[in-house]
Structure formats: structure tokens, C-alpha cells
Coordinates of C-alpha atoms in Angstrom, one line a residue:
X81 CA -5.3 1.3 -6.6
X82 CA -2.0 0.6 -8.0
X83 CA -0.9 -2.9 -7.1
X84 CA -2.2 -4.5 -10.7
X85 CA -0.3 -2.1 -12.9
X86 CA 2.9 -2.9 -10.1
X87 CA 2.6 -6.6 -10.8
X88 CA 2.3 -6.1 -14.6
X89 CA 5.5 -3.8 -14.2
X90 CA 7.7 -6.4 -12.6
X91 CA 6.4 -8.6 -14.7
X92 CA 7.2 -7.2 -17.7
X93 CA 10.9 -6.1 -16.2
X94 CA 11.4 -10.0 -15.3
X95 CA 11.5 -9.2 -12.1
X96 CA 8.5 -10.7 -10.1
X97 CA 7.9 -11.0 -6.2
X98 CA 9.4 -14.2 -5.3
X99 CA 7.5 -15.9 -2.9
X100 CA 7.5 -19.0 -0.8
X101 CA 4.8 -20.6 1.6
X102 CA 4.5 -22.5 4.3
X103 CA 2.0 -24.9 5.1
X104 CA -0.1 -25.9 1.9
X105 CA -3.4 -26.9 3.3
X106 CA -6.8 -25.8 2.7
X107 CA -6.1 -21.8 3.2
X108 CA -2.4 -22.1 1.7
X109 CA -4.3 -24.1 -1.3
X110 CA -6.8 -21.5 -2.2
X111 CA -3.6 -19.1 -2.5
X112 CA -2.2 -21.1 -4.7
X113 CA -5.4 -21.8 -6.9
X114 CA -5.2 -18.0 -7.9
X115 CA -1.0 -17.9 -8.4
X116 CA -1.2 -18.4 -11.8
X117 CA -3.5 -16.0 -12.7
X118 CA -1.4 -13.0 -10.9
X119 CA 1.1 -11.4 -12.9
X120 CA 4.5 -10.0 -11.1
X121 CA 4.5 -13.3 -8.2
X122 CA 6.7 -16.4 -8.4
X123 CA 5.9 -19.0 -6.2
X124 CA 9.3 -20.5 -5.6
X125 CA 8.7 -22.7 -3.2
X126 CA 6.6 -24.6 -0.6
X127 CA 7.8 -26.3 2.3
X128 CA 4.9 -28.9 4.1
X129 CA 5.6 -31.7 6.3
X130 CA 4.0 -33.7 3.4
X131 CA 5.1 -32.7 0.1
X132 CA 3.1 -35.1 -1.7
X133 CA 0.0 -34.2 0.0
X134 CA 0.8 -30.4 -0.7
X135 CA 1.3 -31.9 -4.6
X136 CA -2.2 -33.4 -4.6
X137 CA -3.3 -29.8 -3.1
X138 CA -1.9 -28.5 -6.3
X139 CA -3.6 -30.8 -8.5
X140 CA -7.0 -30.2 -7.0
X141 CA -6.4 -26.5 -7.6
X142 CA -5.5 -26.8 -11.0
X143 CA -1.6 -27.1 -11.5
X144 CA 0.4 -28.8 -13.8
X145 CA 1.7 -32.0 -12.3
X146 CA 5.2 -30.6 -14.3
X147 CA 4.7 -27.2 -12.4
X148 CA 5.3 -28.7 -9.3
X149 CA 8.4 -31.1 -10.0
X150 CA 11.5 -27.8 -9.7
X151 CA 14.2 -30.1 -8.2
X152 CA 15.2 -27.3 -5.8
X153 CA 14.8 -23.8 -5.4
X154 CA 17.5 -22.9 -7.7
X155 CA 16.5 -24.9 -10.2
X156 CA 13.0 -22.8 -9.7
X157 CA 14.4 -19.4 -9.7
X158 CA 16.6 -20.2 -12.7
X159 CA 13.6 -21.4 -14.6
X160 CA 10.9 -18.8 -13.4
X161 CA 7.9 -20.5 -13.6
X162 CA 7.7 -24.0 -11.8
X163 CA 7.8 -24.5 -8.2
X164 CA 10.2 -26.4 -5.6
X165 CA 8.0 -28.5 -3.1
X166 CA 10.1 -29.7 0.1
X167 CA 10.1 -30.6 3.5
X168 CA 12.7 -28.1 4.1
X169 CA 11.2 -24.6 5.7
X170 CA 14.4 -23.5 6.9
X171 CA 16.2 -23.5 2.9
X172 CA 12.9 -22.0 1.6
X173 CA 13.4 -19.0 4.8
X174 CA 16.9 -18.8 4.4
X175 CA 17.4 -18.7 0.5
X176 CA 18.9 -15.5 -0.5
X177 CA 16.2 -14.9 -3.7
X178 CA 12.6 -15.2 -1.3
X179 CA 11.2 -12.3 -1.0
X180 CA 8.0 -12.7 1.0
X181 CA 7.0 -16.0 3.2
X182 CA 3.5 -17.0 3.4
X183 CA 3.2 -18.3 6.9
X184 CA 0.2 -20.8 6.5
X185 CA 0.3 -23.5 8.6
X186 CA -2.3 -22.9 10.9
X187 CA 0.2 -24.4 13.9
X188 CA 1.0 -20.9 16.4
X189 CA 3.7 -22.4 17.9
X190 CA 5.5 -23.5 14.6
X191 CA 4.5 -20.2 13.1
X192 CA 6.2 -17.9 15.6
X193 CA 9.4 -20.0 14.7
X194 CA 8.6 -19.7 11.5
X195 CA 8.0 -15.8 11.5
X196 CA 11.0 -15.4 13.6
X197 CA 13.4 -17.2 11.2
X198 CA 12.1 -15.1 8.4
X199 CA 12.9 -11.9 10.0
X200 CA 16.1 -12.4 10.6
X201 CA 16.5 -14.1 6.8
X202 CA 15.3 -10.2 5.6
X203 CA 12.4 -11.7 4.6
X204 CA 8.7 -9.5 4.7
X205 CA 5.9 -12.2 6.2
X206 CA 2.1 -12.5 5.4
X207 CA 1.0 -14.2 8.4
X208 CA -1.8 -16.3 7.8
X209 CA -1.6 -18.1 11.2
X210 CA -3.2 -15.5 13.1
X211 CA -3.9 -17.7 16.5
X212 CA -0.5 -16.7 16.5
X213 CA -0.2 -13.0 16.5
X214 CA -3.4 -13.1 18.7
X215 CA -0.6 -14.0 21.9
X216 CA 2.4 -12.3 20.7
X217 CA 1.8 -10.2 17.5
X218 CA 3.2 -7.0 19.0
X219 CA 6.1 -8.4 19.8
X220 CA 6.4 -10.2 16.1
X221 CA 5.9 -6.5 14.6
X222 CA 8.4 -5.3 16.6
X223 CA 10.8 -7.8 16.0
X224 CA 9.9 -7.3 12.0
X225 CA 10.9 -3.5 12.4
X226 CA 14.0 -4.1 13.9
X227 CA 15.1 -6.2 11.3
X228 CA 13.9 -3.6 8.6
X229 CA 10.9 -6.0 6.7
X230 CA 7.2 -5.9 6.9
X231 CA 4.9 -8.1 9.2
X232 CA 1.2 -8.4 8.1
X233 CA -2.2 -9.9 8.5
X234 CA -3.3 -11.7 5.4
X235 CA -5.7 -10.0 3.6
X236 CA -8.9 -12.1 3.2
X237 CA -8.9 -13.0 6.7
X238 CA -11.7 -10.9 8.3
X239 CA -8.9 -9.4 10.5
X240 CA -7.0 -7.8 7.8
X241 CA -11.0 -6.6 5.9
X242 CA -11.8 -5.2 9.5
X243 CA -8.4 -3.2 9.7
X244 CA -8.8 -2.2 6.0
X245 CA -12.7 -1.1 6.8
X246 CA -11.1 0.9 10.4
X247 CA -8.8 2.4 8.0
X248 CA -11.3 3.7 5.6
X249 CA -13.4 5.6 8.3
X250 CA -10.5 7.0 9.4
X251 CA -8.5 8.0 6.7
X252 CA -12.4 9.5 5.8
X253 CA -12.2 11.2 8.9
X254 CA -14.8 9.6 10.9
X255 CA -14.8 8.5 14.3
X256 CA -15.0 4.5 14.5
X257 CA -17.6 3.7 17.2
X258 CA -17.2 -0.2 16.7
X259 CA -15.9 -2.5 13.7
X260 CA -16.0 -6.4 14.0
X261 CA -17.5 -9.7 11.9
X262 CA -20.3 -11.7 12.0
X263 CA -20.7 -15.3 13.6
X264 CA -23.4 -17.8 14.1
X265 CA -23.4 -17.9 17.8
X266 CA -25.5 -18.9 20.6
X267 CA -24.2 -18.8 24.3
X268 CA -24.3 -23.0 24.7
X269 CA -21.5 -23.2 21.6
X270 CA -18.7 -22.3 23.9
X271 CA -19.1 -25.6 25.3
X272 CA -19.2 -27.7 21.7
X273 CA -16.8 -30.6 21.4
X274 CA -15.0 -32.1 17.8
X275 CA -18.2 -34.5 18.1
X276 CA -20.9 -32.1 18.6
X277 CA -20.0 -29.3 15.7
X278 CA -21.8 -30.9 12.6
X279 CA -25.1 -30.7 14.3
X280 CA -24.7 -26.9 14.8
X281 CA -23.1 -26.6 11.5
X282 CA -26.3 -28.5 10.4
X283 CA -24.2 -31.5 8.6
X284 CA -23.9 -35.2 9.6
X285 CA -20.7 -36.7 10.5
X286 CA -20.9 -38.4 7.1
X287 CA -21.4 -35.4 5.3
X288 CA -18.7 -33.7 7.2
X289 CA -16.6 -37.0 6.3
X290 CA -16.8 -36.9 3.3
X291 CA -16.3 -33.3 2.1
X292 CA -12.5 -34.0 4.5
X293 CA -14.0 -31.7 6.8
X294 CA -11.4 -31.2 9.9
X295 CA -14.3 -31.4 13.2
X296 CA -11.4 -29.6 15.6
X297 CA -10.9 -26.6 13.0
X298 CA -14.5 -25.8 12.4
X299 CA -15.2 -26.2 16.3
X300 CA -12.6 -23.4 17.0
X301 CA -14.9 -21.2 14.8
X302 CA -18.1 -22.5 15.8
X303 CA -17.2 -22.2 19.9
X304 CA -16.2 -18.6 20.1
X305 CA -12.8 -19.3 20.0
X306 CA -12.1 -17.9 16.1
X307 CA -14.0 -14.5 16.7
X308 CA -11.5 -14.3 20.1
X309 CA -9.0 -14.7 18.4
X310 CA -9.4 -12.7 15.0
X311 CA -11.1 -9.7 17.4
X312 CA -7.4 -9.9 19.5
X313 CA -5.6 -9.0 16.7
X314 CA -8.1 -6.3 15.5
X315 CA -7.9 -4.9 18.5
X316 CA -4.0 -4.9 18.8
X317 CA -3.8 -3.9 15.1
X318 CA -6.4 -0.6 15.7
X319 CA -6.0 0.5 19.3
X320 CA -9.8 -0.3 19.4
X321 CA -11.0 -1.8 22.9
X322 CA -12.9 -4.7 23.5
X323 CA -15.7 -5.9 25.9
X324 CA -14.3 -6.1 29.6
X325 CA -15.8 -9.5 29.9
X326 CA -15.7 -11.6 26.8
X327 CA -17.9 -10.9 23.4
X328 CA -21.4 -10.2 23.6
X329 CA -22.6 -11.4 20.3
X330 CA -25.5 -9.2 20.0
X331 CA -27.9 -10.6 17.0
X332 CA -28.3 -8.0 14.4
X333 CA -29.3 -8.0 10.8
X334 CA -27.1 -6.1 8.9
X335 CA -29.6 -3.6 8.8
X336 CA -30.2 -3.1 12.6
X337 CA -26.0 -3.3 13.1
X338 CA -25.7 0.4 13.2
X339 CA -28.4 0.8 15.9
X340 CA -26.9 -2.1 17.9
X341 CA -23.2 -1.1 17.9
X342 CA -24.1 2.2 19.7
X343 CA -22.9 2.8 23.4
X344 CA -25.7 1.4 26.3
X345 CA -26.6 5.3 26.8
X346 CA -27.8 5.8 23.6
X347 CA -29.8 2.1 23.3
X348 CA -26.8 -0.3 21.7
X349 CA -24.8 -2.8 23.8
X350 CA -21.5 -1.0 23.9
X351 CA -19.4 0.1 27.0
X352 CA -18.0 3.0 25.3
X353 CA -17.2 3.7 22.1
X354 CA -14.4 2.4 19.8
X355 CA -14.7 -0.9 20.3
X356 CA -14.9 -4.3 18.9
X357 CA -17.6 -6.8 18.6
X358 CA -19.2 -9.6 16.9
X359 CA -22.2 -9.6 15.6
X360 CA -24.5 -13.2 16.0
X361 CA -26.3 -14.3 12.8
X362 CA -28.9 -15.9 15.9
X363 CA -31.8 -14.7 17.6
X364 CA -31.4 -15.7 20.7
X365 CA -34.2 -18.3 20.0
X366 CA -32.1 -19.9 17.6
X367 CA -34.3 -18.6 14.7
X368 CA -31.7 -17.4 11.6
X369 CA -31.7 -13.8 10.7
X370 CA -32.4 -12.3 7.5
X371 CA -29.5 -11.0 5.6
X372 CA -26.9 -11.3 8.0
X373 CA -23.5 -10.3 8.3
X374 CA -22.4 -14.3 9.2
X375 CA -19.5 -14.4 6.4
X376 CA -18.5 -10.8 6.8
X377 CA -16.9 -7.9 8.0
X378 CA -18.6 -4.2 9.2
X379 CA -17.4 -0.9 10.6
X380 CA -19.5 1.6 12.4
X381 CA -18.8 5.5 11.7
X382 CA -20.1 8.6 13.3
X383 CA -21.7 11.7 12.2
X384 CA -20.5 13.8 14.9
X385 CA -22.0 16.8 12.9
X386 CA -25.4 18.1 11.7
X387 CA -24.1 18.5 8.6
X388 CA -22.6 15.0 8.1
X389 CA -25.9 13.5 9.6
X390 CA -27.5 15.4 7.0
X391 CA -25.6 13.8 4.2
X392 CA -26.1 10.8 5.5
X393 CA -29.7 11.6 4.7
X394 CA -29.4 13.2 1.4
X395 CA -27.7 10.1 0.0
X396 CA -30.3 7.5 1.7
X397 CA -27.2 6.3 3.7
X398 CA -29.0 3.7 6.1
X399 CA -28.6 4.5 10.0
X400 CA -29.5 3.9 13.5
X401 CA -32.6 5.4 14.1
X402 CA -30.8 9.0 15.1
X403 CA -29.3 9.1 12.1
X404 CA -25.9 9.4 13.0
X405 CA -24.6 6.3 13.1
X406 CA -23.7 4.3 9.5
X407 CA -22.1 1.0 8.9
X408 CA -20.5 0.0 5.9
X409 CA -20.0 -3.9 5.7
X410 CA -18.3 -6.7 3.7
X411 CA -20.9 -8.8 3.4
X412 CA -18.5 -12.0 2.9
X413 CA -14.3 -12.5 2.7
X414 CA -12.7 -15.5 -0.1
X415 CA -10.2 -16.1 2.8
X416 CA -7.4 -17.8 1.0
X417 CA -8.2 -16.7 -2.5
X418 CA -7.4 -12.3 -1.3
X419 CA -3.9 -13.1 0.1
X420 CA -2.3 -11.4 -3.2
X421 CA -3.2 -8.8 -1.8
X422 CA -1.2 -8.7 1.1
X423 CA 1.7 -10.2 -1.0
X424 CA 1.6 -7.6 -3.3
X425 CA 1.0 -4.8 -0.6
X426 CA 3.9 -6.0 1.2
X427 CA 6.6 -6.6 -1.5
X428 CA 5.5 -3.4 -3.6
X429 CA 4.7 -0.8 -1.2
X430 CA 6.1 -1.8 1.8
X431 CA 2.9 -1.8 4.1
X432 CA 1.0 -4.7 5.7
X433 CA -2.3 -5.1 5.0
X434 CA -2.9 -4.9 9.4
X435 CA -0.4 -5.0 11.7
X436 CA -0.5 -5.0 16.2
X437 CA 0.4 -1.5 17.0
X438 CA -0.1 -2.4 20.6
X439 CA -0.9 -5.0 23.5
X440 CA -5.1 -4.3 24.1
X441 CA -6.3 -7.7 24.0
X442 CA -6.0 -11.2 24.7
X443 CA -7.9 -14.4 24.4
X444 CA -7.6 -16.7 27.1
X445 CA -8.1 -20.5 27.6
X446 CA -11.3 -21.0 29.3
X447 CA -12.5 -24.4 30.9
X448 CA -15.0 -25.9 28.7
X449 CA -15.9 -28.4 31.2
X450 CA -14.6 -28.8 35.1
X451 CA -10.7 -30.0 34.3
X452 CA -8.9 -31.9 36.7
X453 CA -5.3 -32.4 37.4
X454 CA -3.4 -34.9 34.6
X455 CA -5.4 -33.4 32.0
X456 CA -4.3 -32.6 28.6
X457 CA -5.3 -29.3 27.4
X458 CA -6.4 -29.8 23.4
X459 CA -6.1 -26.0 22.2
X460 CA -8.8 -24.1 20.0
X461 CA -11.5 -26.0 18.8
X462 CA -11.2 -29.3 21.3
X463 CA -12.5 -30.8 24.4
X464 CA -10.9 -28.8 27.3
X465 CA -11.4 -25.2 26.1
X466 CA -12.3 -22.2 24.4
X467 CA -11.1 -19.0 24.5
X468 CA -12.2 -15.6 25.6
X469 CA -11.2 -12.2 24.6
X470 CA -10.3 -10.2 27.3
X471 CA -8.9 -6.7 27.5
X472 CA -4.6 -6.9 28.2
X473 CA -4.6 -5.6 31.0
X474 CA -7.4 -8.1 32.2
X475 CA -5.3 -11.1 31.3
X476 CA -1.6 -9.6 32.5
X477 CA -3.7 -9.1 35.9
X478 CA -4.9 -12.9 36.0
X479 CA -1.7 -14.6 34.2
X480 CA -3.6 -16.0 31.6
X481 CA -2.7 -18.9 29.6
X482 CA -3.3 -17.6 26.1
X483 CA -5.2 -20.1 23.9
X484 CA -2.4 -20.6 21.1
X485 CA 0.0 -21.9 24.1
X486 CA -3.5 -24.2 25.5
X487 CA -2.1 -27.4 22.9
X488 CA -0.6 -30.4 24.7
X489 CA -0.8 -28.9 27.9
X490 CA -0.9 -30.3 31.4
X491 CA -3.4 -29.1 33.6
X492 CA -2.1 -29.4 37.3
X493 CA -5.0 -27.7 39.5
X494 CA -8.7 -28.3 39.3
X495 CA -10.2 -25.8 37.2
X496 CA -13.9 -25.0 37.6
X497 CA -16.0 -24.9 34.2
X498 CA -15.6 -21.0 32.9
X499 CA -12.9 -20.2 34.1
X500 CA -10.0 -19.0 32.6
X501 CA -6.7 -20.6 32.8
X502 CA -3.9 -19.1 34.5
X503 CA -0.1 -20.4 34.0
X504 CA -0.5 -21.9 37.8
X505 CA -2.5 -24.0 36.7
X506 CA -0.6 -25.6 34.0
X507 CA 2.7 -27.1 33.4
X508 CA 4.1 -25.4 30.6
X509 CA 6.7 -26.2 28.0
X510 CA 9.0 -23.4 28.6
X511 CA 11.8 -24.1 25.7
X512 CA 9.9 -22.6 22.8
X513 CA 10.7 -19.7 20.9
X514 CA 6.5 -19.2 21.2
X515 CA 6.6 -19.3 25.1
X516 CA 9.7 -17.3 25.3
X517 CA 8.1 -14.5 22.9
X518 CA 4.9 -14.3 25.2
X519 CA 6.7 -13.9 28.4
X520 CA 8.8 -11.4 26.8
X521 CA 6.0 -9.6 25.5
X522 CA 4.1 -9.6 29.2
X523 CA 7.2 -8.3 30.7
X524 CA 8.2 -5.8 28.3
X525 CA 4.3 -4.5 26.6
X526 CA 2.6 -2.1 28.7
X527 CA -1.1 -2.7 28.5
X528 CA -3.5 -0.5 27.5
X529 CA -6.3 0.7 30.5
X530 CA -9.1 -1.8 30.9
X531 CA -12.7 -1.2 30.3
X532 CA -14.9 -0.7 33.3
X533 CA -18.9 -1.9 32.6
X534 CA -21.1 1.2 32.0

């Protein structure tokens, strides 16, 4: 529990963890509402393809408009406590002083260029894009390794709580049976549209308008496509498994999750154990559930002993009716306001806060609707599809278009409703460092065994 005294250290030495970020939006702008209250970190820079709009992100957090007005980097660095806002993400990768880059623009095929470039700069990267490392993060941590820095999920993000949580069990020494988030789900979502979100979400278009509400972001969350995609790299990250076919999204309150997360032969909805999952904040009537585990993270242990079990008891632990299984749970995750922690865990001791260890998963672009040839595909959160989590080994089989390649995509086959793309049936831009880095990663990952229903 060091990292606070670290900061205060290098910031009492003059010495503080340079920093620059890319993409200043809404997750990038909840970072930087809590900068300035962090000792030890020096925001440098931020490059966006808007500066002035990331400068009006700044004001709405709370900055100075004379923090913001650094006339480059140097003249940042030199000074030590203002902040250079560009255009330029190449100068803020590539000069000398940066120590960690924030990767925050929420675009996968910019942010594996973006990543890529920072590797070879020397620089250690908090990945916030994490549609990104859901089709190529083993490949980015390799590539991080080779070039000697650190590559890392950004704390906040219910991928990096899950991993921390997975971590906890077993650095405990406790078996993980399952470990996911929660999601308000119901099986007709996967086929919800930009215009069609605010009435799950319970908001009217004008509400949605006016809060600047983006209808394509919160549809990728709302139609399955966010829980693929954060369970991919929780999977990767922790060697955990994940359903042969696609989520389940069992409803649970997050006192029945224990009971639920439990393999089919002992009454939960698990193929085997060590998996992931998501848990559905839905009955499957629609009705809510009580104190749900929507906004949050959980991680199922094991008692694989009497005398654990029996703990359990003694401290009122709560369990599955057997009383060996326990979850522990987040409850909810500030996103964008926890990145310091990966910031700080990465400049200061030299370890991401959740990193792919391995190729186990994969969320594929499913058709939302029947697609026909000439179509545009519109990526996470659109009109054309969704995407599914499906074991590696599932999706190396099939060829499957991964969803953070699905953007701007031609579709040149018919392609029934449900079913997952395959690169036949699209016409792909193959000059990309993104596309280049999944095809690399196919041919050179071995996939881990799939899952076989029990």
C-alpha cells in the first residue's frame, strides 16, 4: 500500500512521473479532474484532434485556463506545473522526458498505433482503449516486453478491478471458480440500435441530448458488446475461460451471485469452473433486482476444505447455500477518476494493473440484423452489429472478424442475423498497423483449448 508515500517521495525529490495523454474526452477528462490533487504526476501534455475542445474539457473539470496555455512541451517540463495541449501525438510519444502515455481515445485502430509508437519511444502505456487489447492485447504485451516497458489495463475499468479481485483470491490462495461484472441485460438488447438505447436506458432523446450523451457509446454497453469486450481481456489477462457460446447473463442479486456462479452439477450455470461471466441486473421479466452488482465488479472463491468452509461460517461470510462458495464484490468502479492508479503502479513499481498473458478469448462481430452485400459495417454500439465473446480457439476456427476491426467495413456476402462475421465476408483494409497486429497475432498465438457444454 505504498504508491501514496512513492508519489509524495518523487514529489518532494522534484522528480514526478511525467505523463502525457491521449484522447481527452469524457474518460481522459475524469483523469484529469483528479491530476491536481495527486502528488508525484506531471501531466505534460495532451495531444486531441481538438485541442480547444480538450481545453473546455479542462475547464469543466476545474483547471486553470493558464494551466493549460504551456506553449510546447518543453516549455511544460521546464516550468513543472502547466500543461502543453496539441494536435501532435507523435511529439507527445516521442519526447524524450514522457514517462507514461495514457492511451484514451476510445478509437482501437488509432490506439494500437498509438500503443505501438509508445513502445518503441520507451515509453510504459495505461491503455484505456481496451476494444483494443480485446483483438490483439497479447500481442501489445509482448511487444511492450520486448521493448523493456510496461503495458496495462487502466485501473477503474472493471477489467483491471476484476484482474485485481482474481488476484486477491489467488495471491489468498483460493481457487477462482468465476470473476466478472454486472450489466443490465436482457436477451432483445443485442439487437438495440443508436436510436433505440434511451428507452432501455430509461431517458428521452432530449434528456440524452442534452446531458451530450453519445447514443453509439452507451449502445455498445447496453447491447452486450462492452461486457464482450471487457470479459476478452479478463480472460486473456487471467487464463480464466469463458462460456463456449457467448455470455449467459444469469440474473443474480449480489447476494444469490455465489450460488449462481457455481458449475451446472452443483445448481449454477457454469460449464466448468474458472470462468468468466456477467451477471444481469434483470429478471428475465424485466423486473430490476434488489441490490445488484450493475456498476460493479465480483470474484467467486472456493473453500476446497472443511476447515475453510468452516471459517467461512465463523465469520458470517455469505455463501451459496453449501457454504463453500464466497464472492467478494466491488459494488461500483469511478472509471476515469482510479486511473492514478495504474499510472502510479506502472511508473513506480513496474507492474500493470492487468495485463493478456495469453490468447483465450475473442469477441466477434455478430449481425445485428440480416446484412447484405454493399453494407457498411458501423462497429460497437451501431446498426450492423454486436459482438460476442467467444473462446480463441472458437473464433481462430471460424475466422472471425473481431469487433474493434467491424468500423467502416464492407460487407460482401449476405450474412444471416446472428451470425458471426468471418473475414470472407468482408472487405477489409489490410494497411493498418491494427490489422497487421491481429493477423500476426492469429498466426503466431496458440489458442488455449475450447470449452465443450457440460
Amino acid at each position: 500500500m505504498s504508491l501514496h508515500a512513492q508519489l509524495h517521495k518523487r514529489h518532494a525529490e522534484g522528480r514526478p512521473i511525467r505523463v502525457g495523454l491521449i484522447g481527452a474526452g469524457k474518460f481522459g477528462s475524469m483523469y484529469l479532474a483528479q491530476v491536481p490533487n495527486t502528488p508525484g504526476v506531471h501531466l505534460a501534455g495532451i495531444a486531441d484532434l481538438s485541442p480547444d475542445g480538450a481545453r473546455r474539457n479542462l475547464a469543466r473539470v476545474g483547471w486553470p485556463d493558464a494551466a493549460t496555455r504551456a506553449s510546447s512541451l518543453d516549455a511544460a517540463l521546464k516550468d513543472g506545473r502547466t500543461t502543453h495541449v496539441g494536435d501532435d501525438w507523435q511529439a507527445l510519444v516521442n519526447h524524450p522526458a514522457i514517462d507514461v502515455v495514457v492511451e484514451c481515445t476510445g478509437h482501437p485502430i488509432a490506439a494500437v498505433e498509438h500503443c505501438l509508437a509508445a513502445f518503441t519511444a520507451g515509453k510504459h502505456v495505461v491503455n484505456v482503449t481496451v476494444e483494443a487489447d480485446a483483438f490483439c492485447g497479447p500481442l501489445l504485451a509482448q511487444r511492450a516486453a520486448e521493448a523493456g516497458v510496461v503495458y496495462s489495463l487502466a485501473f477503474g475499468d472493471q477489467p483491471a478491478l476484476i484482474c485485481d479481485l482474481v488476484d486477491w483470491a489467488r495471491t489468498c490462495g483460493f481457487p477462482v471458480t468465476a470473476a466478472g461484472r454486472g450489466h443490465k441485460w436482457l436477451p432483445h438488447f443485442c439487437e438495440s440500435t443508436p436510436e433505440t438505447v434511451w428507452g432501455y436506458y430509461g431517458l428521452t432523446p432530449e434528456q440524452a441530448e442534452r446531458g451530450g450523451l453519445n447514443p453509439k457509446m452507451f449502445n455498445s454497453f447496453l447491447d452486450g458488446s462492452k461486457p464482450s469486450i471487457e470479459s476478452t481481456a479478463v480472460a486473456n489477462a487471467t487464463g480464466l475461460a469463458v462460456p463456449s457460446n457467448g455470455l449467459l447473463y444469469p440474473p443474480a442479486s449480489v447476494a444469490e451471485i455465489p450460488t449462481v456462479t457455481r458449475p451446472r452439477s452443483e445448481g449454477g450455470v457454469l460449464e466448468q469452473k474458472g470462468m468468466v461471466e456477467v451477471i444481469s441486473s434483470l429478471r428475465t421479466d424485466g423486473t430490476p433486482i434488489d441490490y445488484d452488482i450493475r456498476m460493479g465488479v465480483w470474484v467467486t472463491v472456493e473453500a476446497e476444505t472443511d476447515y475453510i468452509k468452516h471459517c467461512f461460517e465463523e465469520y458470517n461470510a455469505h455463501t451459496d447455500p453449501s457454504g463453500r462458495y464466497f464472492t467478494l464484490y466491488k459494488r461500483w468502479h469511478l472509471i476515469g477518476l482510479e486511473v492514478g492508479m495504474s499510472v502510479a503502479s506502472v511508473a513506480l513499481r513496474g507492474e500493470p494493473t492487468g495485463v493478456a498473458q495469453g490468447w483465450n478469448a475473442d469477441v466477434v462481430a455478430t449481425a445485428k440484423r440480416d446484412l447484405a452485400p454493399g453494407e457498411m459495417l458501423d462497429g460497437e454500439g451501431g446498426y450492423t452489429v454486436w459482438g460476442k465473446l467467444l473462446p480463441a480457439a472458437t473464433s481462430a476456427r471460424l475466422g472471425g472478424v473481431p469487433l474493434g476491426l467491424a468500423h467502416d467495413v464492407k460487407v460482401v456476402r449476405p450474412v444471416k442475423k446472428g451470425q458471426s462475421l468471418s473475414w470472407a465476408d468482408v472487405a477489409m483494409d489490410t494497411s493498418t498497423p491494427a490489422f497487421r497486429l491481429r493477423r500476426e497475432m492469429e498466426e503466431g498465438f496458440a489458442v488455449a483449448p475450447q470449452l465443450t457444454s457440460a
